[in-house]
JSON list of C-alpha atoms in Angstrom, two decimals:
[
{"chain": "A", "resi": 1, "resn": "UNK", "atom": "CA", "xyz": [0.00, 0.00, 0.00]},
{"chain": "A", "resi": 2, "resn": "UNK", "atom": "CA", "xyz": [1.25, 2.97, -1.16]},
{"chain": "A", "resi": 3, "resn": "UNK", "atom": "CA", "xyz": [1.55, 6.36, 0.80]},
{"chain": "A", "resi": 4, "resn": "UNK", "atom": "CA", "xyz": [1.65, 10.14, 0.21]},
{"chain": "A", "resi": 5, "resn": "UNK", "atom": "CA", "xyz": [2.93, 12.61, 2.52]},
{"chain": "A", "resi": 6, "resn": "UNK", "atom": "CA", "xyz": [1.13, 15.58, 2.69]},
{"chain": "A", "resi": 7, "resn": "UNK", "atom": "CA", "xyz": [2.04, 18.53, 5.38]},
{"chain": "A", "resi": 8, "resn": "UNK", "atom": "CA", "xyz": [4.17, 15.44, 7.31]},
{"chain": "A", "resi": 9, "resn": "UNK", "atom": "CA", "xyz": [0.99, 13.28, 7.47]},
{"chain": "A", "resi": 10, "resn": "UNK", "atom": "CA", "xyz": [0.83, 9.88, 5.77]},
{"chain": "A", "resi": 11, "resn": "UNK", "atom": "CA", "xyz": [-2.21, 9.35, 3.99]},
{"chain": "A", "resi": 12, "resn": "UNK", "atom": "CA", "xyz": [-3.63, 6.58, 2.21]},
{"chain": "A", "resi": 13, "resn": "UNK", "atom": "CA", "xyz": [-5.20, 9.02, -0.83]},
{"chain": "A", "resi": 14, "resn": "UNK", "atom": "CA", "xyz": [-4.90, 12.56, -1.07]},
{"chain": "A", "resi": 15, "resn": "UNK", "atom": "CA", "xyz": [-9.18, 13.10, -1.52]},
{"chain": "A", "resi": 16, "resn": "UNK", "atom": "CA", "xyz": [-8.89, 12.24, 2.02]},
{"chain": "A", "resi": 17, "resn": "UNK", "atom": "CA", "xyz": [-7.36, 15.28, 2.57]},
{"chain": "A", "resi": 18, "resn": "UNK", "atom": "CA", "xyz": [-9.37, 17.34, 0.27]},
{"chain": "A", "resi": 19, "resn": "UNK", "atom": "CA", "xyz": [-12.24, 16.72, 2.21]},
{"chain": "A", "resi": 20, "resn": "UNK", "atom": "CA", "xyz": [-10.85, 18.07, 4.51]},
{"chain": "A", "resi": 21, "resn": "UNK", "atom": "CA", "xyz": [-9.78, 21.36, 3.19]},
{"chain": "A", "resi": 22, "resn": "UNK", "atom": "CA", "xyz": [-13.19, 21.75, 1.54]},
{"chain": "A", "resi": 23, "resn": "UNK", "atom": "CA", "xyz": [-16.67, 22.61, 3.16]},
{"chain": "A", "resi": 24, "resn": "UNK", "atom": "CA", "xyz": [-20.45, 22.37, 1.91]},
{"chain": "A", "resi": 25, "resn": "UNK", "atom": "CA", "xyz": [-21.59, 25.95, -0.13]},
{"chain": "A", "resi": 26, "resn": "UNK", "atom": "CA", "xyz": [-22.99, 28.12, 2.67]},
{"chain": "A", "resi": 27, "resn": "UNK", "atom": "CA", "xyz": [-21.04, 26.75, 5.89]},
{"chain": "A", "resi": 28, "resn": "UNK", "atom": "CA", "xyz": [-18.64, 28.07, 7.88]},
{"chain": "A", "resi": 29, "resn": "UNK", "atom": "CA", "xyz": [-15.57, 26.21, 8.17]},
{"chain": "A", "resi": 30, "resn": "UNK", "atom": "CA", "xyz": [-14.07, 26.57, 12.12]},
{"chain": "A", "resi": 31, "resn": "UNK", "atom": "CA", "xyz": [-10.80, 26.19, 13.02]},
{"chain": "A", "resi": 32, "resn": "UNK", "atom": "CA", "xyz": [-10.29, 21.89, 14.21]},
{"chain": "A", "resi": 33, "resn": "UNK", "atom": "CA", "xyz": [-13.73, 20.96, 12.39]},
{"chain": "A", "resi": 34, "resn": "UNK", "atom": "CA", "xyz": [-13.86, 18.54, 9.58]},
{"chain": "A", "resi": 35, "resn": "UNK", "atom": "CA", "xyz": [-16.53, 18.90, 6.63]},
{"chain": "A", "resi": 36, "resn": "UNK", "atom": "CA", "xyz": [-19.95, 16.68, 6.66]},
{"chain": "A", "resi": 37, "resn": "UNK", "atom": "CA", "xyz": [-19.46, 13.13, 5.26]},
{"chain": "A", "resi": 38, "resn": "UNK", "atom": "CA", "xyz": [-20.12, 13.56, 1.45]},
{"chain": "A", "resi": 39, "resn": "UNK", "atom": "CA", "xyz": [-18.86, 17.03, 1.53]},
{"chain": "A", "resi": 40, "resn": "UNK", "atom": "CA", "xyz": [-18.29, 18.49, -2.34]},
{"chain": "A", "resi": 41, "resn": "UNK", "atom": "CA", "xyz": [-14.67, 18.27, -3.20]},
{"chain": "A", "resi": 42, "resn": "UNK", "atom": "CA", "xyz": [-15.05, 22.38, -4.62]},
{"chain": "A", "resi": 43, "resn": "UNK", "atom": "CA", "xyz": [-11.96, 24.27, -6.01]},
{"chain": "A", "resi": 44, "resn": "UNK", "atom": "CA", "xyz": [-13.64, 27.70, -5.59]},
{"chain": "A", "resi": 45, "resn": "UNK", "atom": "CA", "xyz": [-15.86, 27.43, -8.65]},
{"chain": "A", "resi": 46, "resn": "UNK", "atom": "CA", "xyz": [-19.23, 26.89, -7.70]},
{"chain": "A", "resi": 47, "resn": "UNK", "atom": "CA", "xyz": [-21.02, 23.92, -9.09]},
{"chain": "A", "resi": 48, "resn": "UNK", "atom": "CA", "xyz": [-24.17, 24.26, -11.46]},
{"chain": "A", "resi": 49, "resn": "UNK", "atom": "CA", "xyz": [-26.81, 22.34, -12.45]},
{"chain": "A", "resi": 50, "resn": "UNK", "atom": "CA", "xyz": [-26.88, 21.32, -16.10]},
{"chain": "A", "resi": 51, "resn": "UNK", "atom": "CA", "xyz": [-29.87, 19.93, -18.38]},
{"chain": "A", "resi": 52, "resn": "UNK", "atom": "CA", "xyz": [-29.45, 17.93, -21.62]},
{"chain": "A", "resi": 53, "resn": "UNK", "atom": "CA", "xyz": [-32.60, 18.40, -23.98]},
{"chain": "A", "resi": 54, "resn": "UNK", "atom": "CA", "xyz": [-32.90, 15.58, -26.73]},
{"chain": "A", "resi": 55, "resn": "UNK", "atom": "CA", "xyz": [-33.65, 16.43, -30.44]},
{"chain": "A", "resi": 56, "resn": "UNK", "atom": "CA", "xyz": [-37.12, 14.39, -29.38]},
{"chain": "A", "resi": 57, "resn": "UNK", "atom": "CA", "xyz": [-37.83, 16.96, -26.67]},
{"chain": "A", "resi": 58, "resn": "UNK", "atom": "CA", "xyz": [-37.19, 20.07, -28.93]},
{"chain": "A", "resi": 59, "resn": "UNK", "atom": "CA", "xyz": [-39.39, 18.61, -31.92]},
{"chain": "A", "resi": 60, "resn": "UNK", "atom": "CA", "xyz": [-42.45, 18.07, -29.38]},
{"chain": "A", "resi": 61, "resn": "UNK", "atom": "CA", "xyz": [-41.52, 21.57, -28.32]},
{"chain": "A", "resi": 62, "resn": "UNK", "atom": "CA", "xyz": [-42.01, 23.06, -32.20]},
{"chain": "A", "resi": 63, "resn": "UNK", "atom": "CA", "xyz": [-44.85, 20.81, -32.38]},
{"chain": "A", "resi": 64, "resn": "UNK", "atom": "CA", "xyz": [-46.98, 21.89, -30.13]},
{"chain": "A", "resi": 65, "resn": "UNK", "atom": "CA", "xyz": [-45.76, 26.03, -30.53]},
{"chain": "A", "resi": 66, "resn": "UNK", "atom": "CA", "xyz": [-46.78, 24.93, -33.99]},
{"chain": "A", "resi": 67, "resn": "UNK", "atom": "CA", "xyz": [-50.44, 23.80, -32.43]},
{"chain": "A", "resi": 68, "resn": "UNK", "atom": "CA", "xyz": [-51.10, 26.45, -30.34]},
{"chain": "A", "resi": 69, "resn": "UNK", "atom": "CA", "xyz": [-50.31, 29.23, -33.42]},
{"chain": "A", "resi": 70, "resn": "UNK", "atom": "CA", "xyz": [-52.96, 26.79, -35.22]},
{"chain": "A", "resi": 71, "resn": "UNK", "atom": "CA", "xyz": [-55.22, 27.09, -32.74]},
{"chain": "A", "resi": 72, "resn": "UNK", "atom": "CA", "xyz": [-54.89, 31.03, -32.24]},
{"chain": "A", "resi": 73, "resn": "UNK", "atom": "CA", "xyz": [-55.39, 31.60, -35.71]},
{"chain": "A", "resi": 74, "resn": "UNK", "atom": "CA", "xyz": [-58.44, 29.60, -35.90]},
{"chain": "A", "resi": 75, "resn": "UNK", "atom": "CA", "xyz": [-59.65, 31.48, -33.04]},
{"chain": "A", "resi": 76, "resn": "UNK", "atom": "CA", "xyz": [-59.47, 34.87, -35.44]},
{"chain": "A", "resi": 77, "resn": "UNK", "atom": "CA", "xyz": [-61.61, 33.36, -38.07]},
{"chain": "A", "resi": 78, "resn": "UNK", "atom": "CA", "xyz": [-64.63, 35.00, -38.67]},
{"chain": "A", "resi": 79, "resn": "UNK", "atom": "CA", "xyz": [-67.89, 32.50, -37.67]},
{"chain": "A", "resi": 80, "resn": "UNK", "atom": "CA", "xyz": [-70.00, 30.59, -40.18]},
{"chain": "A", "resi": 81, "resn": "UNK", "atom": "CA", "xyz": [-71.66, 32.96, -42.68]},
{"chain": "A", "resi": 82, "resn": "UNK", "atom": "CA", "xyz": [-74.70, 30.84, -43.79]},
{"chain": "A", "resi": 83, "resn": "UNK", "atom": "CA", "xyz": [-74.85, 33.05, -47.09]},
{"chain": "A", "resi": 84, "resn": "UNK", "atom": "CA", "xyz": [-71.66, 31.26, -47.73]},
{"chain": "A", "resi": 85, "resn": "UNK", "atom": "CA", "xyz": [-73.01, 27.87, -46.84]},
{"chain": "A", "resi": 86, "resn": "UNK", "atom": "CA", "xyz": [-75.51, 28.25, -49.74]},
{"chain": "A", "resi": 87, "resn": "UNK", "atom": "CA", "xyz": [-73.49, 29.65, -52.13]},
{"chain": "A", "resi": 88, "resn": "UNK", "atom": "CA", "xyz": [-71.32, 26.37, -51.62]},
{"chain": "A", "resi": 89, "resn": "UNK", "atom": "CA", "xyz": [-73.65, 24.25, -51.61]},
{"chain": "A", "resi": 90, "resn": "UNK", "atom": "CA", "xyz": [-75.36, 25.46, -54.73]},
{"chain": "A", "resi": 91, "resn": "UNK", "atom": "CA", "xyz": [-71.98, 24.82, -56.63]},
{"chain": "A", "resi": 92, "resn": "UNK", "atom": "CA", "xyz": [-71.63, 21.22, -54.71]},
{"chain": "A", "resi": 93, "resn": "UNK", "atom": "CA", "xyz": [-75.52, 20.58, -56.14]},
{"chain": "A", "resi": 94, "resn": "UNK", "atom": "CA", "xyz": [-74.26, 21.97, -60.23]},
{"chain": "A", "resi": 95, "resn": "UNK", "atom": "CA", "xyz": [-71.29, 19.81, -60.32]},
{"chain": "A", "resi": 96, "resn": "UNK", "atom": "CA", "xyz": [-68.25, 22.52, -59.85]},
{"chain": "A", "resi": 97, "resn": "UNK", "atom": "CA", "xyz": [-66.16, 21.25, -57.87]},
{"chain": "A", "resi": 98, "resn": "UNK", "atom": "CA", "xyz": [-66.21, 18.21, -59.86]},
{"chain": "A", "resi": 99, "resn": "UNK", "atom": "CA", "xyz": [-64.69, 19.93, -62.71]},
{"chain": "A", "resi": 100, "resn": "UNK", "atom": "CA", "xyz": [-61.11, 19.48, -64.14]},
{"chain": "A", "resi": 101, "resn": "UNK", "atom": "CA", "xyz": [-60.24, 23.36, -63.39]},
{"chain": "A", "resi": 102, "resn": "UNK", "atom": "CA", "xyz": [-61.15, 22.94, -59.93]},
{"chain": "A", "resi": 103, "resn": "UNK", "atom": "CA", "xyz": [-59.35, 19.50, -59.17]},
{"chain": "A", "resi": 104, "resn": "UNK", "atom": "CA", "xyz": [-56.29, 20.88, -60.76]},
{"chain": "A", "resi": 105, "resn": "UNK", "atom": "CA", "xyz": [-56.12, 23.91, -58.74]},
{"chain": "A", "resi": 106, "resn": "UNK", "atom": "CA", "xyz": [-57.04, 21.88, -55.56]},
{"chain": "A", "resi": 107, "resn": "UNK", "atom": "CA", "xyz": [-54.31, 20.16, -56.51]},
{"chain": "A", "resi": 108, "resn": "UNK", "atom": "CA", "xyz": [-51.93, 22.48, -56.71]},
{"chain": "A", "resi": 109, "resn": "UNK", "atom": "CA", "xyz": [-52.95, 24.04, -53.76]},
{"chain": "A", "resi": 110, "resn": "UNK", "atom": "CA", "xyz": [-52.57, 20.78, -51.60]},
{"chain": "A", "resi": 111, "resn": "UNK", "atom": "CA", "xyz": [-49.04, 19.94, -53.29]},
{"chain": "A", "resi": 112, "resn": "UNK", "atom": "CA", "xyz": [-47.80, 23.71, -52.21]},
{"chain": "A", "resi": 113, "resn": "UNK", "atom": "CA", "xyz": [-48.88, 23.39, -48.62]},
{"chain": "A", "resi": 114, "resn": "UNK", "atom": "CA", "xyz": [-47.03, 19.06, -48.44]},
{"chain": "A", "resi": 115, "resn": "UNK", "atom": "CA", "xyz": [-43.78, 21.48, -49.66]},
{"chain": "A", "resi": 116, "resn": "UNK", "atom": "CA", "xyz": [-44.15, 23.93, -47.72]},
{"chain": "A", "resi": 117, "resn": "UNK", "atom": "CA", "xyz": [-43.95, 21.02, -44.70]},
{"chain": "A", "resi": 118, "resn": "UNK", "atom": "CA", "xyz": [-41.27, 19.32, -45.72]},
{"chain": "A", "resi": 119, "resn": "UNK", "atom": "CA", "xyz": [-38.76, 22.53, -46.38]},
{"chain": "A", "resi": 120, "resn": "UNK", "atom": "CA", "xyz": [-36.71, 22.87, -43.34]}
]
């Protein structure tokens, strides 16, 4: 077994002694006393806490921002306006939106907003 001598003192491992030398944040160290068992080894730099998001964690994050600006826009929309109702559902009764034009441009339409998505 190997020993150090530290200040004339054999000791078995030197964190021995720094336990010694060192005291918890916010107590006074007396002359004679020794530290609390468990005592922080501290080299005058005070420790922090530290917190390690995942890339899961941040995507739920934009997710549900992403929800909540949905939801706040619906709330702006103006309420049904049953004059519009009609006029829709006279054009569902003649067939437009059955028409070539209006597929295509539905279309479009759809395939600008799944780009839109999938842009970074």
């Amino acid at each position: 077994m190997a020993m150090d001598r530290i200040n004339g003192s054999p000791l078995v491992r030197p964190s021995i002694l720094d336990q010694f030398q060192t005291t918890r944040k916010g107590e006074e160290k007396t002359e004679g006393s020794a530290p609390a068992v468990g005592a922080a080894v501290t080299q005058g730099k005070p420790t922090a806490d530290k917190a390690e998001i995942s890339d899961a964690a941040r995507e739920l994050v934009d997710l549900r921002q992403a929800v909540e600006t949905g939801r706040a826009a619906l709330a702006e929309l103006p309420e049904v306006r049953p004059e519009r109702v009609a006029e829709v559902q006279q054009r569902l009764d003649r067939g437009y939106y059955q028409s070539i034009e209006v597929m295509n441009t539905v279309a479009e339409r759809i395939m600008g907003v799944v780009q839109a998505m999938e842009m970074p």
